[in-house]
Amino acid sequence: MGQNIQWYPGHMAKAFRLMRENLSLVDIVFELVDARVPLSSRNPEVDKLIEKKPRLLVLTKADLADPKETTAWKHYFEKQGLAVAVLDTRGPKTAQFMTKAAKDVLKDHLAAQEAKGIKNRPIRVMLAGIPNVGKSTLLNHLVQKNVAITANKPGVTKKVAWLKTATGLEILDSPGVLWPKFEDQRTGQRLALTGAVKDTIFAKDDAALNMLAFFREYNQQAIIDRYHLNGDAFDQTDVNLLLLITEKLGFKDDYDKAAVRMLNDLRSGKLGRYTLDREHE
């Protein structure tokens, strides 16, 4: 991609301040990352902020990611000493699953509390992660009613609020936070593909070309099947392939329109399950 993707609106700086101010109030942080981009969607500033506070790394949207890659990433993070939960938030037992996972991480802390005669105190949780990583969806499953605005676009949640669950959690939701500069431009490119950064700040055709480059390497058949191409379609350059798909979609020479359709197909799972980050080896 030719352009540098950056996005750091003022509400993110405010969100960091609120998170920092409230960190001492919580027992554990659920650090949410997108299973399709588990490394790219980890905010290094959130990592620094959490520091030694107990945490659970939650791989969200696992139902959209390549299951073999998700397993590989889970092992990768566990080797770093992190507790990891793999989450398909469509599951009916999300609240129970996450509460048990939190209790496992806090086992020693809860035992120490019980020894002091403190029992059944709610576990206070902070949700942290980048925009569009699935925090609001998880929150709705935890409290089992639609309390958070959910949308498949970044920057929806803008305030901090405590919410209680029936399973004994008290949750502090916070807005999604990106960081001021992506050190590796592949990070920005991948987050653009998954919808973590606003579509208005990057060129759609560049994103579509990045998408084609990924599928060229890992799953050519998904593109061939979705856009009714011949088996030799990938013999040509990605630019010519984008033009061919534009034509197949009936958009004549409007490759921007085709790029938007391709991004929507990718994000909605119409190209199958995929994981863009492959650096776990």
mmCIF file of C-alpha atoms in Angstrom:
data_model
loop_
_atom_site.group_PDB
_atom_site.id
_atom_site.type_symbol
_atom_site.label_atom_id
_atom_site.label_comp_id
_atom_site.label_asym_id
_atom_site.label_seq_id
_atom_site.Cartn_x
_atom_site.Cartn_y
_atom_site.Cartn_z
ATOM 1 C CA MET A 1 0.000 0.000 0.000
ATOM 2 C CA GLY A 2 1.420 3.366 -0.960
ATOM 3 C CA GLN A 3 -0.147 5.447 1.780
ATOM 4 C CA ASN A 4 0.621 5.500 5.497
ATOM 5 C CA ILE A 5 -2.486 4.753 7.533
ATOM 6 C CA GLN A 6 -2.723 6.725 10.774
ATOM 7 C CA TRP A 7 -5.722 7.576 12.932
ATOM 8 C CA TYR A 8 -5.640 9.034 16.436
ATOM 9 C CA PRO A 9 -8.639 11.285 17.166
ATOM 10 C CA GLY A 10 -8.840 13.264 20.390
ATOM 11 C CA HIS A 11 -11.313 10.926 22.091
ATOM 12 C CA MET A 12 -8.617 8.211 22.123
ATOM 13 C CA ALA A 13 -6.229 10.331 24.201
ATOM 14 C CA LYS A 14 -9.104 10.965 26.611
ATOM 15 C CA ALA A 15 -9.930 7.250 26.703
ATOM 16 C CA PHE A 16 -6.354 6.414 27.705
ATOM 17 C CA ARG A 17 -6.531 8.929 30.538
ATOM 18 C CA LEU A 18 -9.794 7.412 31.802
ATOM 19 C CA MET A 19 -8.377 3.885 31.557
ATOM 20 C CA ARG A 20 -5.279 4.931 33.482
ATOM 21 C CA GLU A 21 -7.400 6.604 36.181
ATOM 22 C CA ASN A 22 -9.660 3.549 36.586
ATOM 23 C CA LEU A 23 -7.111 0.746 36.331
ATOM 24 C CA SER A 24 -6.627 0.607 40.105
ATOM 25 C CA LEU A 25 -10.361 -0.088 40.546
ATOM 26 C CA VAL A 26 -10.352 -3.351 38.580
ATOM 27 C CA ASP A 27 -9.144 -6.856 39.426
ATOM 28 C CA ILE A 28 -8.403 -7.927 35.859
ATOM 29 C CA VAL A 29 -8.216 -6.556 32.318
ATOM 30 C CA PHE A 30 -9.756 -8.400 29.383
ATOM 31 C CA GLU A 31 -7.449 -7.392 26.527
ATOM 32 C CA LEU A 32 -9.435 -8.052 23.362
ATOM 33 C CA VAL A 33 -7.684 -8.790 20.071
ATOM 34 C CA ASP A 34 -9.176 -9.811 16.727
ATOM 35 C CA ALA A 35 -8.378 -13.477 15.993
ATOM 36 C CA ARG A 36 -7.924 -12.568 12.298
ATOM 37 C CA VAL A 37 -5.125 -10.127 13.241
ATOM 38 C CA PRO A 38 -4.082 -11.197 16.756
ATOM 39 C CA LEU A 39 -0.719 -9.443 16.648
ATOM 40 C CA SER A 40 -1.668 -6.390 14.569
ATOM 41 C CA SER A 41 -4.686 -5.692 16.787
ATOM 42 C CA ARG A 42 -2.659 -5.655 20.035
ATOM 43 C CA ASN A 43 -2.212 -2.031 21.022
ATOM 44 C CA PRO A 44 1.326 -1.592 22.447
ATOM 45 C CA GLU A 45 0.126 1.361 24.533
ATOM 46 C CA VAL A 46 -2.612 -0.750 26.116
ATOM 47 C CA ASP A 47 -0.001 -3.420 26.827
ATOM 48 C CA LYS A 48 2.177 -0.824 28.612
ATOM 49 C CA LEU A 49 -0.834 0.564 30.476
ATOM 50 C CA ILE A 50 -1.930 -2.836 31.826
ATOM 51 C CA GLU A 51 1.643 -3.737 32.810
ATOM 52 C CA LYS A 52 1.485 -6.135 35.801
ATOM 53 C CA LYS A 53 -2.282 -6.011 36.336
ATOM 54 C CA PRO A 54 -3.793 -9.519 35.878
ATOM 55 C CA ARG A 55 -5.044 -9.904 32.330
ATOM 56 C CA LEU A 56 -6.845 -12.298 30.050
ATOM 57 C CA LEU A 57 -6.023 -12.042 26.355
ATOM 58 C CA VAL A 58 -9.286 -12.647 24.501
ATOM 59 C CA LEU A 59 -9.152 -13.695 20.853
ATOM 60 C CA THR A 60 -12.479 -12.384 19.532
ATOM 61 C CA LYS A 61 -14.200 -13.155 16.223
ATOM 62 C CA ALA A 62 -12.703 -16.652 16.237
ATOM 63 C CA ASP A 63 -15.654 -17.775 14.092
ATOM 64 C CA LEU A 64 -14.260 -15.585 11.253
ATOM 65 C CA ALA A 65 -10.605 -16.658 11.636
ATOM 66 C CA ASP A 66 -8.742 -19.709 10.333
ATOM 67 C CA PRO A 67 -9.109 -22.217 13.229
ATOM 68 C CA LYS A 68 -5.616 -23.720 12.747
ATOM 69 C CA GLU A 69 -4.063 -20.264 12.872
ATOM 70 C CA THR A 70 -6.100 -19.378 15.967
ATOM 71 C CA THR A 71 -4.753 -22.462 17.753
ATOM 72 C CA ALA A 72 -1.210 -21.538 16.697
ATOM 73 C CA TRP A 73 -1.643 -17.977 18.004
ATOM 74 C CA LYS A 74 -3.120 -19.236 21.279
ATOM 75 C CA HIS A 75 -0.008 -21.363 21.837
ATOM 76 C CA TYR A 76 2.226 -18.443 20.829
ATOM 77 C CA PHE A 77 0.726 -16.125 23.454
ATOM 78 C CA GLU A 78 0.621 -18.830 26.127
ATOM 79 C CA LYS A 79 4.360 -19.371 25.637
ATOM 80 C CA GLN A 80 4.739 -15.691 26.551
ATOM 81 C CA GLY A 81 3.013 -16.414 29.854
ATOM 82 C CA LEU A 82 -0.376 -14.929 28.927
ATOM 83 C CA ALA A 83 -3.716 -16.489 29.821
ATOM 84 C CA VAL A 84 -5.717 -16.779 26.583
ATOM 85 C CA ALA A 85 -9.421 -17.272 25.850
ATOM 86 C CA VAL A 86 -10.655 -18.000 22.313
ATOM 87 C CA LEU A 87 -14.095 -16.536 21.836
ATOM 88 C CA ASP A 88 -16.925 -17.023 19.399
ATOM 89 C CA THR A 89 -19.362 -14.523 20.899
ATOM 90 C CA ARG A 90 -22.293 -16.187 19.161
ATOM 91 C CA GLY A 91 -22.065 -18.980 21.761
ATOM 92 C CA PRO A 92 -24.896 -19.006 24.332
ATOM 93 C CA LYS A 93 -22.514 -19.618 27.270
ATOM 94 C CA THR A 94 -20.237 -16.620 26.736
ATOM 95 C CA ALA A 95 -20.929 -15.100 30.179
ATOM 96 C CA GLN A 96 -20.196 -18.347 32.027
ATOM 97 C CA PHE A 97 -17.106 -19.054 29.887
ATOM 98 C CA MET A 98 -15.575 -15.619 30.469
ATOM 99 C CA THR A 99 -16.380 -15.605 34.187
ATOM 100 C CA LYS A 100 -14.673 -18.977 34.658
ATOM 101 C CA ALA A 101 -11.658 -17.773 32.649
ATOM 102 C CA ALA A 102 -11.392 -14.662 34.856
ATOM 103 C CA LYS A 103 -11.605 -16.771 38.016
ATOM 104 C CA ASP A 104 -8.845 -19.065 36.715
ATOM 105 C CA VAL A 105 -6.511 -16.089 36.199
ATOM 106 C CA LEU A 106 -7.399 -14.649 39.630
ATOM 107 C CA LYS A 107 -7.318 -17.993 41.456
ATOM 108 C CA ASP A 108 -4.607 -16.982 43.979
ATOM 109 C CA HIS A 109 -6.117 -13.522 44.524
ATOM 110 C CA LEU A 110 -9.585 -14.967 45.172
ATOM 111 C CA ALA A 111 -8.152 -17.598 47.547
ATOM 112 C CA ALA A 112 -6.370 -14.838 49.504
ATOM 113 C CA GLN A 113 -9.615 -12.864 49.720
ATOM 114 C CA GLU A 114 -11.518 -15.903 50.921
ATOM 115 C CA ALA A 115 -8.887 -16.486 53.619
ATOM 116 C CA LYS A 116 -9.703 -12.973 54.861
ATOM 117 C CA GLY A 117 -13.401 -13.814 54.942
ATOM 118 C CA ILE A 118 -14.263 -11.932 51.731
ATOM 119 C CA LYS A 119 -16.514 -14.146 49.631
ATOM 120 C CA ASN A 120 -18.522 -13.655 46.463
ATOM 121 C CA ARG A 121 -17.390 -10.088 45.875
ATOM 122 C CA PRO A 122 -17.965 -9.194 42.203
ATOM 123 C CA ILE A 123 -14.884 -9.458 39.999
ATOM 124 C CA ARG A 124 -14.197 -6.065 38.494
ATOM 125 C CA VAL A 125 -13.137 -6.192 34.851
ATOM 126 C CA MET A 126 -11.890 -3.567 32.411
ATOM 127 C CA LEU A 127 -12.433 -4.253 28.710
ATOM 128 C CA ALA A 128 -9.598 -2.892 26.576
ATOM 129 C CA GLY A 129 -8.836 -3.119 22.884
ATOM 130 C CA ILE A 130 -8.729 -1.336 19.561
ATOM 131 C CA PRO A 131 -11.876 -0.152 17.716
ATOM 132 C CA ASN A 132 -14.152 -2.755 16.127
ATOM 133 C CA VAL A 133 -12.530 -5.646 17.986
ATOM 134 C CA GLY A 134 -15.852 -6.843 19.417
ATOM 135 C CA LYS A 135 -15.944 -5.221 22.862
ATOM 136 C CA SER A 136 -19.565 -4.074 22.602
ATOM 137 C CA THR A 137 -20.700 -7.472 21.303
ATOM 138 C CA LEU A 138 -18.914 -9.235 24.169
ATOM 139 C CA LEU A 139 -20.408 -6.784 26.648
ATOM 140 C CA ASN A 140 -23.915 -7.486 25.402
ATOM 141 C CA HIS A 141 -23.365 -11.236 25.800
ATOM 142 C CA LEU A 142 -21.946 -10.804 29.298
ATOM 143 C CA VAL A 143 -24.829 -8.706 30.596
ATOM 144 C CA GLN A 144 -27.283 -10.633 28.383
ATOM 145 C CA LYS A 145 -29.113 -7.589 27.113
ATOM 146 C CA ASN A 146 -28.246 -4.962 24.533
ATOM 147 C CA VAL A 147 -26.662 -2.261 26.660
ATOM 148 C CA ALA A 148 -23.826 -1.285 24.358
ATOM 149 C CA ILE A 149 -24.170 0.158 20.879
ATOM 150 C CA THR A 150 -22.756 -2.345 18.404
ATOM 151 C CA ALA A 151 -21.813 -1.538 14.843
ATOM 152 C CA ASN A 152 -19.367 -2.965 12.341
ATOM 153 C CA LYS A 153 -17.367 0.240 12.275
ATOM 154 C CA PRO A 154 -14.736 1.720 14.576
ATOM 155 C CA GLY A 155 -15.238 4.532 17.072
ATOM 156 C CA VAL A 156 -18.796 3.761 18.211
ATOM 157 C CA THR A 157 -18.265 3.596 22.006
ATOM 158 C CA LYS A 158 -17.172 7.002 23.335
ATOM 159 C CA LYS A 159 -17.818 6.911 27.092
ATOM 160 C CA VAL A 160 -16.806 4.869 30.144
ATOM 161 C CA ALA A 161 -19.509 2.981 32.061
ATOM 162 C CA TRP A 162 -19.775 0.177 34.674
ATOM 163 C CA LEU A 163 -22.144 -2.719 33.969
ATOM 164 C CA LYS A 164 -23.072 -5.744 36.103
ATOM 165 C CA THR A 165 -23.516 -9.329 34.927
ATOM 166 C CA ALA A 166 -25.575 -12.162 36.377
ATOM 167 C CA THR A 167 -22.403 -14.261 36.689
ATOM 168 C CA GLY A 168 -20.685 -11.984 39.195
ATOM 169 C CA LEU A 169 -18.660 -9.605 37.034
ATOM 170 C CA GLU A 170 -18.688 -5.817 37.131
ATOM 171 C CA ILE A 171 -17.423 -4.515 33.823
ATOM 172 C CA LEU A 172 -15.845 -1.212 32.933
ATOM 173 C CA ASP A 173 -16.291 -0.657 29.222
ATOM 174 C CA SER A 174 -14.105 1.877 27.436
ATOM 175 C CA PRO A 175 -13.765 3.241 23.898
ATOM 176 C CA GLY A 176 -11.546 1.444 21.408
ATOM 177 C CA VAL A 177 -8.065 2.921 21.286
ATOM 178 C CA LEU A 178 -5.541 2.901 18.467
ATOM 179 C CA TRP A 179 -2.011 4.188 18.861
ATOM 180 C CA PRO A 180 -0.529 7.301 17.213
ATOM 181 C CA LYS A 181 1.794 5.559 14.765
ATOM 182 C CA PHE A 182 1.991 2.078 13.276
ATOM 183 C CA GLU A 183 5.701 1.150 13.286
ATOM 184 C CA ASP A 184 5.120 -1.505 10.629
ATOM 185 C CA GLN A 185 2.857 -0.402 7.773
ATOM 186 C CA ARG A 186 1.610 -3.970 7.387
ATOM 187 C CA THR A 187 -0.191 -3.403 10.695
ATOM 188 C CA GLY A 188 -2.135 -0.466 9.258
ATOM 189 C CA GLN A 189 -2.862 -2.383 6.074
ATOM 190 C CA ARG A 190 -4.240 -5.392 7.924
ATOM 191 C CA LEU A 191 -6.325 -3.293 10.304
ATOM 192 C CA ALA A 192 -7.765 -1.501 7.262
ATOM 193 C CA LEU A 193 -8.853 -4.854 5.834
ATOM 194 C CA THR A 194 -10.627 -5.954 9.027
ATOM 195 C CA GLY A 195 -12.348 -2.580 9.532
ATOM 196 C CA ALA A 196 -10.461 -1.418 12.649
ATOM 197 C CA VAL A 197 -9.641 1.948 11.099
ATOM 198 C CA LYS A 198 -12.148 4.217 9.409
ATOM 199 C CA ASP A 199 -12.676 3.487 5.733
ATOM 200 C CA THR A 200 -12.410 7.191 4.941
ATOM 201 C CA ILE A 201 -8.663 7.339 5.675
ATOM 202 C CA PHE A 202 -7.299 4.805 3.190
ATOM 203 C CA ALA A 203 -7.644 4.112 -0.514
ATOM 204 C CA LYS A 204 -10.014 1.205 -1.148
ATOM 205 C CA ASP A 205 -8.166 0.026 -4.243
ATOM 206 C CA ASP A 206 -4.905 -0.199 -2.252
ATOM 207 C CA ALA A 207 -6.714 -2.261 0.391
ATOM 208 C CA ALA A 208 -8.193 -4.533 -2.308
ATOM 209 C CA LEU A 209 -4.718 -5.085 -3.783
ATOM 210 C CA ASN A 210 -3.377 -6.011 -0.328
ATOM 211 C CA MET A 211 -6.278 -8.404 0.021
ATOM 212 C CA LEU A 212 -5.529 -10.034 -3.334
ATOM 213 C CA ALA A 213 -1.840 -10.369 -2.410
ATOM 214 C CA PHE A 214 -2.851 -12.231 0.765
ATOM 215 C CA PHE A 215 -5.221 -14.605 -1.042
ATOM 216 C CA ARG A 216 -2.623 -15.146 -3.782
ATOM 217 C CA GLU A 217 -0.348 -16.628 -1.133
ATOM 218 C CA TYR A 218 -2.824 -18.437 1.104
ATOM 219 C CA ASN A 219 -6.139 -19.200 -0.616
ATOM 220 C CA GLN A 220 -6.468 -18.408 -4.320
ATOM 221 C CA GLN A 221 -9.492 -20.678 -4.661
ATOM 222 C CA ALA A 222 -11.638 -18.460 -2.393
ATOM 223 C CA ILE A 223 -11.225 -15.523 -4.804
ATOM 224 C CA ILE A 224 -11.696 -17.707 -7.886
ATOM 225 C CA ASP A 225 -14.932 -19.187 -6.514
ATOM 226 C CA ARG A 226 -16.404 -15.956 -5.161
ATOM 227 C CA TYR A 227 -15.883 -13.931 -8.345
ATOM 228 C CA HIS A 228 -16.382 -16.765 -10.859
ATOM 229 C CA LEU A 229 -12.861 -16.575 -12.296
ATOM 230 C CA ASN A 230 -10.926 -19.101 -14.368
ATOM 231 C CA GLY A 231 -8.357 -21.271 -12.612
ATOM 232 C CA ASP A 232 -5.477 -19.330 -14.156
ATOM 233 C CA ALA A 233 -6.737 -15.930 -12.894
ATOM 234 C CA PHE A 234 -3.738 -15.499 -10.582
ATOM 235 C CA ASP A 235 -1.305 -15.815 -13.490
ATOM 236 C CA GLN A 236 -1.727 -12.055 -13.962
ATOM 237 C CA THR A 237 -0.728 -9.153 -11.698
ATOM 238 C CA ASP A 238 -2.917 -8.127 -8.757
ATOM 239 C CA VAL A 239 -3.766 -4.859 -10.566
ATOM 240 C CA ASN A 240 -5.048 -6.724 -13.617
ATOM 241 C CA LEU A 241 -6.844 -9.182 -11.356
ATOM 242 C CA LEU A 242 -8.638 -6.300 -9.624
ATOM 243 C CA LEU A 243 -9.688 -4.958 -13.033
ATOM 244 C CA LEU A 244 -10.943 -8.413 -14.033
ATOM 245 C CA ILE A 245 -12.994 -8.735 -10.821
ATOM 246 C CA THR A 246 -14.376 -5.222 -11.425
ATOM 247 C CA GLU A 247 -15.561 -6.359 -14.839
ATOM 248 C CA LYS A 248 -16.984 -9.638 -13.463
ATOM 249 C CA LEU A 249 -18.968 -7.689 -10.858
ATOM 250 C CA GLY A 250 -20.494 -5.569 -13.632
ATOM 251 C CA PHE A 251 -18.896 -2.300 -12.492
ATOM 252 C CA LYS A 252 -17.211 -1.612 -15.873
ATOM 253 C CA ASP A 253 -14.041 0.317 -14.961
ATOM 254 C CA ASP A 254 -15.136 1.486 -11.485
ATOM 255 C CA TYR A 255 -12.523 -0.479 -9.539
ATOM 256 C CA ASP A 256 -13.143 1.628 -6.394
ATOM 257 C CA LYS A 257 -16.690 0.280 -6.289
ATOM 258 C CA ALA A 258 -15.362 -3.251 -6.814
ATOM 259 C CA ALA A 259 -12.824 -2.726 -4.018
ATOM 260 C CA VAL A 260 -15.596 -1.748 -1.592
ATOM 261 C CA ARG A 261 -17.563 -4.888 -2.528
ATOM 262 C CA MET A 262 -14.453 -7.041 -2.014
ATOM 263 C CA LEU A 263 -13.756 -5.504 1.415
ATOM 264 C CA ASN A 264 -17.360 -6.118 2.448
ATOM 265 C CA ASP A 265 -17.117 -9.729 1.226
ATOM 266 C CA LEU A 266 -13.924 -10.212 3.225
ATOM 267 C CA ARG A 267 -15.284 -8.728 6.467
ATOM 268 C CA SER A 268 -18.617 -10.549 6.313
ATOM 269 C CA GLY A 269 -17.018 -13.972 5.882
ATOM 270 C CA LYS A 270 -18.076 -14.469 2.257
ATOM 271 C CA LEU A 271 -14.482 -15.372 1.369
ATOM 272 C CA GLY A 272 -14.296 -17.952 4.139
ATOM 273 C CA ARG A 273 -12.332 -17.916 7.381
ATOM 274 C CA TYR A 274 -8.957 -16.216 7.217
ATOM 275 C CA THR A 275 -6.114 -14.974 9.432
ATOM 276 C CA LEU A 276 -3.973 -12.144 8.083
ATOM 277 C CA ASP A 277 -1.241 -12.292 10.774
ATOM 278 C CA ARG A 278 1.110 -15.244 10.272
ATOM 279 C CA GLU A 279 4.106 -14.258 12.386
ATOM 280 C CA HIS A 280 3.620 -16.828 15.158
ATOM 281 C CA GLU A 281 6.354 -19.200 13.957
#
